[in-house]
mmCIF file of C-alpha atoms in Angstrom:
data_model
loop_
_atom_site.group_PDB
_atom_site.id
_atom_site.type_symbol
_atom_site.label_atom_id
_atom_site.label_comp_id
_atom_site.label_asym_id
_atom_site.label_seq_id
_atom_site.Cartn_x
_atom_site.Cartn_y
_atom_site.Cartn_z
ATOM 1 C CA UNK A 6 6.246 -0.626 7.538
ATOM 2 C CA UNK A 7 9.134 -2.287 8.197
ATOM 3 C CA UNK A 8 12.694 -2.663 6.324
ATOM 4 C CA UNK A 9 15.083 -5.486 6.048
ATOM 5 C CA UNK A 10 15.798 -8.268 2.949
ATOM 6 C CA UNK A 11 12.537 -9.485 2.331
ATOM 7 C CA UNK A 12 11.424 -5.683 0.638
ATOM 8 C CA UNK A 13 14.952 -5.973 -1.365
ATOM 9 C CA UNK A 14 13.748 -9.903 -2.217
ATOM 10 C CA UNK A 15 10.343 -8.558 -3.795
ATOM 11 C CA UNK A 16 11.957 -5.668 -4.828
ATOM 12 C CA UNK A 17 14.097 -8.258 -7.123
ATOM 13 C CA UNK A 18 10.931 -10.348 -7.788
ATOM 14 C CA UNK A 19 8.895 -7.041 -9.089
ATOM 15 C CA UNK A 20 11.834 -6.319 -11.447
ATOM 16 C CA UNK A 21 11.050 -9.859 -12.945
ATOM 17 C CA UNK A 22 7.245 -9.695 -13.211
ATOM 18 C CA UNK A 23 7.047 -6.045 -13.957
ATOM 19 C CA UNK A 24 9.511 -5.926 -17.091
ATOM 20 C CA UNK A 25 12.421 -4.519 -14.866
ATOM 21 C CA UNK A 26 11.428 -0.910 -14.555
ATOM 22 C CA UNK A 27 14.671 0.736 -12.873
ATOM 23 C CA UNK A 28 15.003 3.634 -10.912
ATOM 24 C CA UNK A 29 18.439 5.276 -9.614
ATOM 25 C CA UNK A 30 19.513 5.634 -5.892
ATOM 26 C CA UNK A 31 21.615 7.813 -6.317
ATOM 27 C CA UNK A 32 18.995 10.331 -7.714
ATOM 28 C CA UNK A 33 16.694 9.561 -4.943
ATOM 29 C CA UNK A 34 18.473 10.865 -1.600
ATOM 30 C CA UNK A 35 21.839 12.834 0.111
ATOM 31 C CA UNK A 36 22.510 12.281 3.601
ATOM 32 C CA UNK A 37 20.791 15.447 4.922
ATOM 33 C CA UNK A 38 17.873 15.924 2.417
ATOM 34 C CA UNK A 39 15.507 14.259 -0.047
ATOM 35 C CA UNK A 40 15.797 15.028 -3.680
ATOM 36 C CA UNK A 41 13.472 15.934 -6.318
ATOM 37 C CA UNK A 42 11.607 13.127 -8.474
ATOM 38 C CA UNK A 43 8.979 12.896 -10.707
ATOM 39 C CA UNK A 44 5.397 11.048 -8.565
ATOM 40 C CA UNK A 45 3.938 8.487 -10.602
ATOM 41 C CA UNK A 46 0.749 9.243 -12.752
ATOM 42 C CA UNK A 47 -2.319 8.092 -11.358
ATOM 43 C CA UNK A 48 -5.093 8.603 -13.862
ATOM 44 C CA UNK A 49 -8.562 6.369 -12.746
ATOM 45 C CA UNK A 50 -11.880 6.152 -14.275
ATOM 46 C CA UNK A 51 -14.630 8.431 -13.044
ATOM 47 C CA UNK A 52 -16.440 7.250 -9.894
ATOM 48 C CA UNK A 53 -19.370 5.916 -10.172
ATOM 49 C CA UNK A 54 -22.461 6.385 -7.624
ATOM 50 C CA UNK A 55 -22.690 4.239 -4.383
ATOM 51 C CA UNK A 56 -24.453 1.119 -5.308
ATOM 52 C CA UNK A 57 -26.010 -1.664 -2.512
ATOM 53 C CA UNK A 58 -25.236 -4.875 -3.272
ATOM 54 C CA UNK A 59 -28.297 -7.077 -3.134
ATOM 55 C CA UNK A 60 -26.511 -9.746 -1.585
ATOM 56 C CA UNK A 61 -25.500 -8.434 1.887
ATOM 57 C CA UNK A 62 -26.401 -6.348 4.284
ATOM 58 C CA UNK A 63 -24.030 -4.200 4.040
ATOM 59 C CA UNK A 64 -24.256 -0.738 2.161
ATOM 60 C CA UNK A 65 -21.372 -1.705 -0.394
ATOM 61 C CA UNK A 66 -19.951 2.309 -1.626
ATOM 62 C CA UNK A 67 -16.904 0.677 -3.736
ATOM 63 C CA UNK A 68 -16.554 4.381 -5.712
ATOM 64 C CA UNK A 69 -14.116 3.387 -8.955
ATOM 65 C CA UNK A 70 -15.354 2.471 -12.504
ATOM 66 C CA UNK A 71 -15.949 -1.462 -13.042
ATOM 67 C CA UNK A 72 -15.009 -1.252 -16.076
ATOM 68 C CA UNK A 73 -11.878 0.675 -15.712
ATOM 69 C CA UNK A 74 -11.521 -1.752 -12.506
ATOM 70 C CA UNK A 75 -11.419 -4.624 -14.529
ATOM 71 C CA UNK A 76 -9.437 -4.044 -17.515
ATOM 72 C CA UNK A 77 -6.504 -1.751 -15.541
ATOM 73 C CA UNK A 78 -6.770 -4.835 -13.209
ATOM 74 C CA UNK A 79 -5.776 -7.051 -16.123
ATOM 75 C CA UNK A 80 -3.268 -4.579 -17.790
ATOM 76 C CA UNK A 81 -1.624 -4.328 -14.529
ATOM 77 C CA UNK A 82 -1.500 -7.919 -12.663
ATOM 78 C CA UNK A 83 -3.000 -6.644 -9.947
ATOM 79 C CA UNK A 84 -6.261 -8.356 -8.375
ATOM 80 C CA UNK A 85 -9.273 -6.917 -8.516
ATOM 81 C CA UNK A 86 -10.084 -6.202 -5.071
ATOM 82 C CA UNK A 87 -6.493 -4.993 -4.486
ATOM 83 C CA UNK A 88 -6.855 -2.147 -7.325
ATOM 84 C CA UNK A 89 -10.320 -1.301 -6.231
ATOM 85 C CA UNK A 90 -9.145 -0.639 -2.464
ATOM 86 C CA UNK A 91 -6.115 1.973 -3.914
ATOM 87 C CA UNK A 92 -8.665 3.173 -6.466
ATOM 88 C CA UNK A 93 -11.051 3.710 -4.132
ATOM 89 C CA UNK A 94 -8.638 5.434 -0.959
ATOM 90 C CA UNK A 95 -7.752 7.790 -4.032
ATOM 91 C CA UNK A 96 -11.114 8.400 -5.605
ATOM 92 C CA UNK A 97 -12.475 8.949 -2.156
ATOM 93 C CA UNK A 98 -10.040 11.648 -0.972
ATOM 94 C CA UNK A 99 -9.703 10.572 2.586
ATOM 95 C CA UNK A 100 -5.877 11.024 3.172
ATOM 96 C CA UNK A 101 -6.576 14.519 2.055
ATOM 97 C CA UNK A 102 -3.920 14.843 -0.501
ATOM 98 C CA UNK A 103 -3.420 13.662 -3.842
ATOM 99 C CA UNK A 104 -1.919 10.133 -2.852
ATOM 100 C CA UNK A 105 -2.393 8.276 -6.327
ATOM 101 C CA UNK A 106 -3.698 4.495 -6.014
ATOM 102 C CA UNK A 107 -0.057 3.497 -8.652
ATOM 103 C CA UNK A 108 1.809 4.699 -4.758
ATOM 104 C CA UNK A 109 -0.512 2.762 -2.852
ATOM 105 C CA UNK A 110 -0.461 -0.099 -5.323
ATOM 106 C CA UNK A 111 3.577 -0.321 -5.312
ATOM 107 C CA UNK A 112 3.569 -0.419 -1.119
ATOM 108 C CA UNK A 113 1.095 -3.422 -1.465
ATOM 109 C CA UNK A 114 2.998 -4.687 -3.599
ATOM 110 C CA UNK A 115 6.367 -4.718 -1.835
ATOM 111 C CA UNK A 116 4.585 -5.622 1.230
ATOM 112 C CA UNK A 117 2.531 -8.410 0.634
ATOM 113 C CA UNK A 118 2.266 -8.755 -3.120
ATOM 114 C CA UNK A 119 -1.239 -7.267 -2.841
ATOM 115 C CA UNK A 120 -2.077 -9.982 -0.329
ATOM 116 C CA UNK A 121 -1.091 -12.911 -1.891
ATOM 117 C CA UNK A 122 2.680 -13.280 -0.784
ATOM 118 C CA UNK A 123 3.051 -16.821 -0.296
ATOM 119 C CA UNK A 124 0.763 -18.194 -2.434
ATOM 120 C CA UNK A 125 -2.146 -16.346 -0.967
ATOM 121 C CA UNK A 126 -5.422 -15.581 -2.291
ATOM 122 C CA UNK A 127 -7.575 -12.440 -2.061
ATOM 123 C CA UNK A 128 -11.129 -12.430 -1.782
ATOM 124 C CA UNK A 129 -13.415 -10.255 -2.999
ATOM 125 C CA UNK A 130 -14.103 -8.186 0.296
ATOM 126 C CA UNK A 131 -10.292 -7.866 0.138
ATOM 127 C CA UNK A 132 -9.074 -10.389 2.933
ATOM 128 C CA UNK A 133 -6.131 -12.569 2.334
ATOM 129 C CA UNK A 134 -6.766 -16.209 2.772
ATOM 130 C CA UNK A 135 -4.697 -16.629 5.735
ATOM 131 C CA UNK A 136 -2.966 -13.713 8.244
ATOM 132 C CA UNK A 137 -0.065 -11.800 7.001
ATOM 133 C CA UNK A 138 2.258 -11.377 10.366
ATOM 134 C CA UNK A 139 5.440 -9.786 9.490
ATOM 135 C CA UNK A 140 8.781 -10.802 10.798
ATOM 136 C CA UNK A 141 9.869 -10.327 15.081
ATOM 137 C CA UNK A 142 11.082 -7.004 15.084
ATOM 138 C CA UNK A 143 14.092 -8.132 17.619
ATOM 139 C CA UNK A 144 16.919 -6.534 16.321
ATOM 140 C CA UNK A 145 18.181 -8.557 14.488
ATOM 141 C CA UNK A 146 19.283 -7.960 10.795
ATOM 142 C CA UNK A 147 18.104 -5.272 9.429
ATOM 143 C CA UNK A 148 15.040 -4.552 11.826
ATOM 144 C CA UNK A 149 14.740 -2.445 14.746
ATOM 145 C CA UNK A 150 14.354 -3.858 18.093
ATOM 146 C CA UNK A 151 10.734 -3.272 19.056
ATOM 147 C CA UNK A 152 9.443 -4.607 22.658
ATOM 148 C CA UNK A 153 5.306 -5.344 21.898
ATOM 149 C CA UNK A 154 3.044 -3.770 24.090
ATOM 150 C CA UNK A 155 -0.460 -5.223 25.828
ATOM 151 C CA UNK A 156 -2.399 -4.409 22.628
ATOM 152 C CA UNK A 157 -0.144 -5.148 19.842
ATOM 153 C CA UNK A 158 0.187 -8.573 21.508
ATOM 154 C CA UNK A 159 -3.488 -9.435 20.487
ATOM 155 C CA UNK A 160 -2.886 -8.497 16.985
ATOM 156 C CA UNK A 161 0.435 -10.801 16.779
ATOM 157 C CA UNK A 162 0.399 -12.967 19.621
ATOM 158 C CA UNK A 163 4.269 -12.398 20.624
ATOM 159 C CA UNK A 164 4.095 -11.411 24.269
ATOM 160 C CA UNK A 165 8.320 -10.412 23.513
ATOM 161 C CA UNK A 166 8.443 -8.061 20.251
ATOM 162 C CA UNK A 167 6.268 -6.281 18.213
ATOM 163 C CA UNK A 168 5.226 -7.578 14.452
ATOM 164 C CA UNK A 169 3.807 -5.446 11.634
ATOM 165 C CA UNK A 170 0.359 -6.918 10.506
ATOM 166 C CA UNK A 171 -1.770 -7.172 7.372
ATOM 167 C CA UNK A 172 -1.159 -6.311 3.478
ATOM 168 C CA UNK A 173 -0.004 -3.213 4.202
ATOM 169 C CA UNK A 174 1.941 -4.433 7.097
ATOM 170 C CA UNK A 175 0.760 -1.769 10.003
ATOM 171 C CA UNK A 176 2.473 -1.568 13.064
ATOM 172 C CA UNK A 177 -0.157 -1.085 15.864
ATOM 173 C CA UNK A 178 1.223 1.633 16.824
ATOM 174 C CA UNK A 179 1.540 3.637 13.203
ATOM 175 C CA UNK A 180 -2.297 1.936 12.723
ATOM 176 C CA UNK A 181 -4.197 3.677 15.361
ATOM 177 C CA UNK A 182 -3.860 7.299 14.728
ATOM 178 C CA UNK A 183 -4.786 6.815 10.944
ATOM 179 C CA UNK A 184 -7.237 4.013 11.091
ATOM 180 C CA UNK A 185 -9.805 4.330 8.304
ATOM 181 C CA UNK A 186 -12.671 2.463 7.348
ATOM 182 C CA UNK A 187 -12.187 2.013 3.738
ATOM 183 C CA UNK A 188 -15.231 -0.022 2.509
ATOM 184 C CA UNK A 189 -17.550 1.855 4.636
ATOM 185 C CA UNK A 190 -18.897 -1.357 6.239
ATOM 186 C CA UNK A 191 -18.782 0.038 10.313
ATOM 187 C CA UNK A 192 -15.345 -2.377 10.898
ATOM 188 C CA UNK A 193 -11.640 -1.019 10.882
ATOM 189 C CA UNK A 194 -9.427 -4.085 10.362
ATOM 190 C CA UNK A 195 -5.932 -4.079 9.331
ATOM 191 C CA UNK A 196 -6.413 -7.213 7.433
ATOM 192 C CA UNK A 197 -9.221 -5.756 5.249
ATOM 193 C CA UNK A 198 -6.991 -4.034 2.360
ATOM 194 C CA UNK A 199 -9.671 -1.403 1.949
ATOM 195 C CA UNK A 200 -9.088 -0.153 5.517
ATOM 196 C CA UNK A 201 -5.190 -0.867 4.937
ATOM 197 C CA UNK A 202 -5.183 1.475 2.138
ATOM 198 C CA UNK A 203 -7.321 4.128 3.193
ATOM 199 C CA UNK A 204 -5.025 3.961 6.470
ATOM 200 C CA UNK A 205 -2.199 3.983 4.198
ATOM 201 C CA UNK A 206 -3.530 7.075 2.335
ATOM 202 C CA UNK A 207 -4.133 8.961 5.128
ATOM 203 C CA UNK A 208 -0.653 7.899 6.921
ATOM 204 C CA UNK A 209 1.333 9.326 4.050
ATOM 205 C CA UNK A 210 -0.469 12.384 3.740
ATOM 206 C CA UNK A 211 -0.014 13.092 7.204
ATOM 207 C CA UNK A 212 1.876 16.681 8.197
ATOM 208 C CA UNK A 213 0.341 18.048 5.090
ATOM 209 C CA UNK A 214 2.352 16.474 2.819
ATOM 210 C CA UNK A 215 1.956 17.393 -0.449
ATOM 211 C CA UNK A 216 2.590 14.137 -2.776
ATOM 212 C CA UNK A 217 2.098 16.016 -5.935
ATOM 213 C CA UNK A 218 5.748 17.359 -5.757
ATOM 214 C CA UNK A 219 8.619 15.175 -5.776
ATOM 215 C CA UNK A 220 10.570 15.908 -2.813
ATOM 216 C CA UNK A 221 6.848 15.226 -1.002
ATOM 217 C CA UNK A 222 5.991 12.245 -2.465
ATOM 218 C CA UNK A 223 9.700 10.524 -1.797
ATOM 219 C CA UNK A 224 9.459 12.004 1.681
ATOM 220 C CA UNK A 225 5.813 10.163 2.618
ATOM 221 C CA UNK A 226 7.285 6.661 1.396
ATOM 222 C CA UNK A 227 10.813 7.055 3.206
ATOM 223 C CA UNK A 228 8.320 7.815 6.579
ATOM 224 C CA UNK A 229 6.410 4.397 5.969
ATOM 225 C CA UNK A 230 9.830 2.982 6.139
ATOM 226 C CA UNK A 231 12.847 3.974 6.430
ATOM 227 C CA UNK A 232 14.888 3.126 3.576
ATOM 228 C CA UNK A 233 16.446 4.256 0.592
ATOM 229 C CA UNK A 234 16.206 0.731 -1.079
ATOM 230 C CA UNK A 235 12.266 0.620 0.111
ATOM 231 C CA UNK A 236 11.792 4.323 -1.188
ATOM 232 C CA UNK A 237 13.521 3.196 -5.093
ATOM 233 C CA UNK A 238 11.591 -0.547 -5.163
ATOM 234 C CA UNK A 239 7.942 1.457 -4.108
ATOM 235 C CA UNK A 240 9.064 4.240 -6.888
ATOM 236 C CA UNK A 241 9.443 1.540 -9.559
ATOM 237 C CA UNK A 242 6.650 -0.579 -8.542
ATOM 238 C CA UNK A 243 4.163 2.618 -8.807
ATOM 239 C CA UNK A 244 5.509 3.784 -12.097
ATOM 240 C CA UNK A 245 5.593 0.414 -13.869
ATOM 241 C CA UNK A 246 1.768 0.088 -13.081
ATOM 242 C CA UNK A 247 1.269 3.564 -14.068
ATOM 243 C CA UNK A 248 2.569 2.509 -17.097
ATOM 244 C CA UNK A 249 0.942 -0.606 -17.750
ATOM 245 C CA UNK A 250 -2.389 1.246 -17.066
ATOM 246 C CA UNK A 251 -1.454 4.389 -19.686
ATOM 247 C CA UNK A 252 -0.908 1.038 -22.159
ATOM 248 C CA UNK A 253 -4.216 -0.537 -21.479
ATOM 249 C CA UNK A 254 -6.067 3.335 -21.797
ATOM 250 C CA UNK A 255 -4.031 3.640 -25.920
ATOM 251 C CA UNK A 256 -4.820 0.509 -26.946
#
């Protein structure tokens, strides 16, 4: 949730790996008010029942198809666990509004690359291998000056300025009145991409936002941060996945 170069440096990266799907700024916002564009599509496989898994002792619920799980994971790029955590904060309704897992997918993406920016690896309870700690928020640049606070210092560590935290990179602040427990296993962790994404879905939904319409669905990704640039690279993330799923579902 944070602006600056690095989401213009993986916005230039995604244009690489994703075939360079473009999207004007110019058709995106005026000064005073947000325009009209088209959400991307967001079609999943039907949800299948809760299922226990044997091997823990945890009740796992994950709700989306594993078969449409694995092969839109492959058309896509996108790691398994990744998809299934914006599959599943779709599938499962809990931002109460029809936030499609292609939005939530292109805001992991430009955050964190899904969890794996810097050569990071996902597991398969969706935790990256190491902590993702976004950049002092000091003022400098790009970024907002941000003084930390008593309990966003035991997130981050920086007793000065506050950090944004996780794959989805949540400020404590913006985490706390939307924290969800996405994999339904009693533990809200911003490091956990199914709680990031539920969280996510339920931050962008907030006010009622309705993310079927255009002018909705540009205004819920401009409040997760603040930035015309941010607003175009999540746009053409979502709707090159979108489209690299629709691919996978012809052929």
């Amino acid at each position: 949730m944070i602006s600056g170069p690095r989401s213009i440096v993986l916005f230039s990266c995604l244009l690489l790996a994703l075939s360079g799907a473009a999207f004007a700024l110019s058709r995106l916002y005026t000064p005073e008010r947000t325009v009209d564009l088209t959400p991307p599509a967001a079609y999943v496989g039907a949800p299948v029942p809760p299922q226990a898994d044997p091997g823990t002792a945890v009740r796992r619920t994950q709700l989306v198809d594993e078969d449409w799980l694995r092969r839109t994971s492959r058309a896509t790029g996108i790691p398994s666990p990744a998809l299934r955590a914006y599959a599943d904060a779709q599938l499962s309704g809990v931002g109460g509004c029809e936030v499609g897992w292609t939005t939530l997918a292109g805001i992991g993406w430009i955050e964190s690359q899904h969890g794996t920016l810097g050569g990071r690896t996902i597991d398969a309870e969706g935790r990256s291998s190491s902590a993702i700690l976004g950049p002092a928020l000091d003022g400098s640049g790009d970024f907002a000056a941000i003084r930390s606070t008593a309990a966003s210092r035991a997130w981050h560590g920086d007793a000065t300025w506050e950090h944004a935290v996780g794959p989805m990179q949540f400020l404590r602040s913006s985490w706390e009145p939307w924290a969800a427990d996405g994999d339904r296993d009693g533990t809200i962790d911003p490091h956990d991409l199914d709680d990031a994404a539920a969280t996510a879905a339920r931050y962008l939904c907030a006010g009622g936002r309705d993310l079927a319409r255009g002018d909705g669905w540009a205004s819920a990704v401009l409040s997760y941060n603040h930035s015309d640039e941010y607003v175009a690279a999540v746009h053409a993330a979502a709707s090159a996945y979108a489209e690299r799923a629709a691919g996978r579902r012809a052929g």
